[in-house]
Coordinates of C-alpha atoms in Angstrom, one line a residue:
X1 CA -16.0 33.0 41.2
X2 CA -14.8 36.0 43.0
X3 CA -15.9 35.2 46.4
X4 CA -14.4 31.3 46.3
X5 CA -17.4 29.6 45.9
X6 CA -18.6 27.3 43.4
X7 CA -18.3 28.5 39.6
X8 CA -21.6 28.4 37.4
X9 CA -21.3 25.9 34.6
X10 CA -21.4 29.0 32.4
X11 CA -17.6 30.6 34.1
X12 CA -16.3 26.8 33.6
X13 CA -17.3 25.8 30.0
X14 CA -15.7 29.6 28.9
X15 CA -12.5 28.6 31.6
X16 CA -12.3 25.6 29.6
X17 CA -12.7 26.3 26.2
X18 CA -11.0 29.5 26.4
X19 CA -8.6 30.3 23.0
X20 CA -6.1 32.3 24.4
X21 CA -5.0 29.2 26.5
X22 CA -5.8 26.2 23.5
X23 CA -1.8 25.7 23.4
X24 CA -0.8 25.4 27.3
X25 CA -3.3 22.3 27.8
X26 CA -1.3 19.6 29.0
X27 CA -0.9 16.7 25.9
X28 CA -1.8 13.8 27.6
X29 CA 0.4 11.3 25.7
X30 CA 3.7 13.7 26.4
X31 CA 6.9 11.6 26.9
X32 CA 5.6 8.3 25.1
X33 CA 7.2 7.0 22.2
X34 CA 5.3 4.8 19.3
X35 CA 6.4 2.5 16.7
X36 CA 4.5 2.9 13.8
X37 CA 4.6 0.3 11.3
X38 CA 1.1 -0.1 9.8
X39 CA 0.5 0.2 6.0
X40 CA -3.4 1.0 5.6
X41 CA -5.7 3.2 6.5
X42 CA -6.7 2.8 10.1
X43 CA -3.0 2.2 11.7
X44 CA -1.4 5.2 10.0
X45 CA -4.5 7.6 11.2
X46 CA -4.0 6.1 14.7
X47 CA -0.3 6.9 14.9
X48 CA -1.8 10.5 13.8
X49 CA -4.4 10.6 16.7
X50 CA -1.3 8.9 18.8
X51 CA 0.5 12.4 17.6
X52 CA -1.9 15.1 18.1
X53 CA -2.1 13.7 22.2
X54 CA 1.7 14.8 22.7
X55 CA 3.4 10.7 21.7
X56 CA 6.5 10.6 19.7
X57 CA 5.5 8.9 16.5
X58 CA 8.4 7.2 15.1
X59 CA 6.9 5.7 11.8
X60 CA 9.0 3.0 9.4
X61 CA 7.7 2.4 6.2
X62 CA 8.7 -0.5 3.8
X63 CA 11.2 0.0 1.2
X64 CA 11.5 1.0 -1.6
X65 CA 8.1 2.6 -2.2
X66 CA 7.5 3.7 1.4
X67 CA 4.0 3.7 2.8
X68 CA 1.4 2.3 0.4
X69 CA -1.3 5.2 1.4
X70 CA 1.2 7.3 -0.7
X71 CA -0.3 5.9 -4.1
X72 CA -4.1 5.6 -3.3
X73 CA -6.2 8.9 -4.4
X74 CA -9.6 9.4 -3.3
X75 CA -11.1 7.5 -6.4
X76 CA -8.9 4.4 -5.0
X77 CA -6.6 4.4 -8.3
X78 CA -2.7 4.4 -7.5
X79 CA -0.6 7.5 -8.7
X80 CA 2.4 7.8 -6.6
X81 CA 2.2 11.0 -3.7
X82 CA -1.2 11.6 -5.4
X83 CA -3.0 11.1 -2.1
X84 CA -4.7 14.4 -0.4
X85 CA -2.1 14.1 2.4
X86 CA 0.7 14.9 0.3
X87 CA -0.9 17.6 -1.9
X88 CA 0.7 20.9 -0.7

């Protein structure tokens, strides 16, 4: 508040949630780097959580067909890059 002392938890939630400053938060993960080498569902949605908290994801996928999520659609039949992560 104005006159220094304690703010209401009404000034703090709107302080903390405020819009104009969503991109200056600090990323609390900033300056780590991850290997990702995880195939199925939950380790490549990790590395993505991993991502979005300011780590380097450095992902590896097997050769030749690359990450095996890439052929599973939401019915759980395999079409290659038919999966809703690589629809544009």
């Amino acid at each position: 508040m104005a006159d220094g002392g304690p703010q209401s938890y009404f000034d703090w939630t709107a302080q903390l949630f405020d819009r104009s400053k969503i991109f200056d938060k600090p990323e609390a993960l900033r300056g780590i780097r991850v290997l990702e080498l995880t195939t199925l569902v939950l380790g490549p949605t990790t590395a993505d959580f991993l991502g979005e908290l300011g780590a380097e994801v450095i992902k590896v996928e097997l050769p030749p067909g690359g990450d095996t999520m890439r052929y599973v659609t939401p019915e759980a039949t395999c079409w290659q890059n038919a999966s809703l992560g690589f629809f544009p």
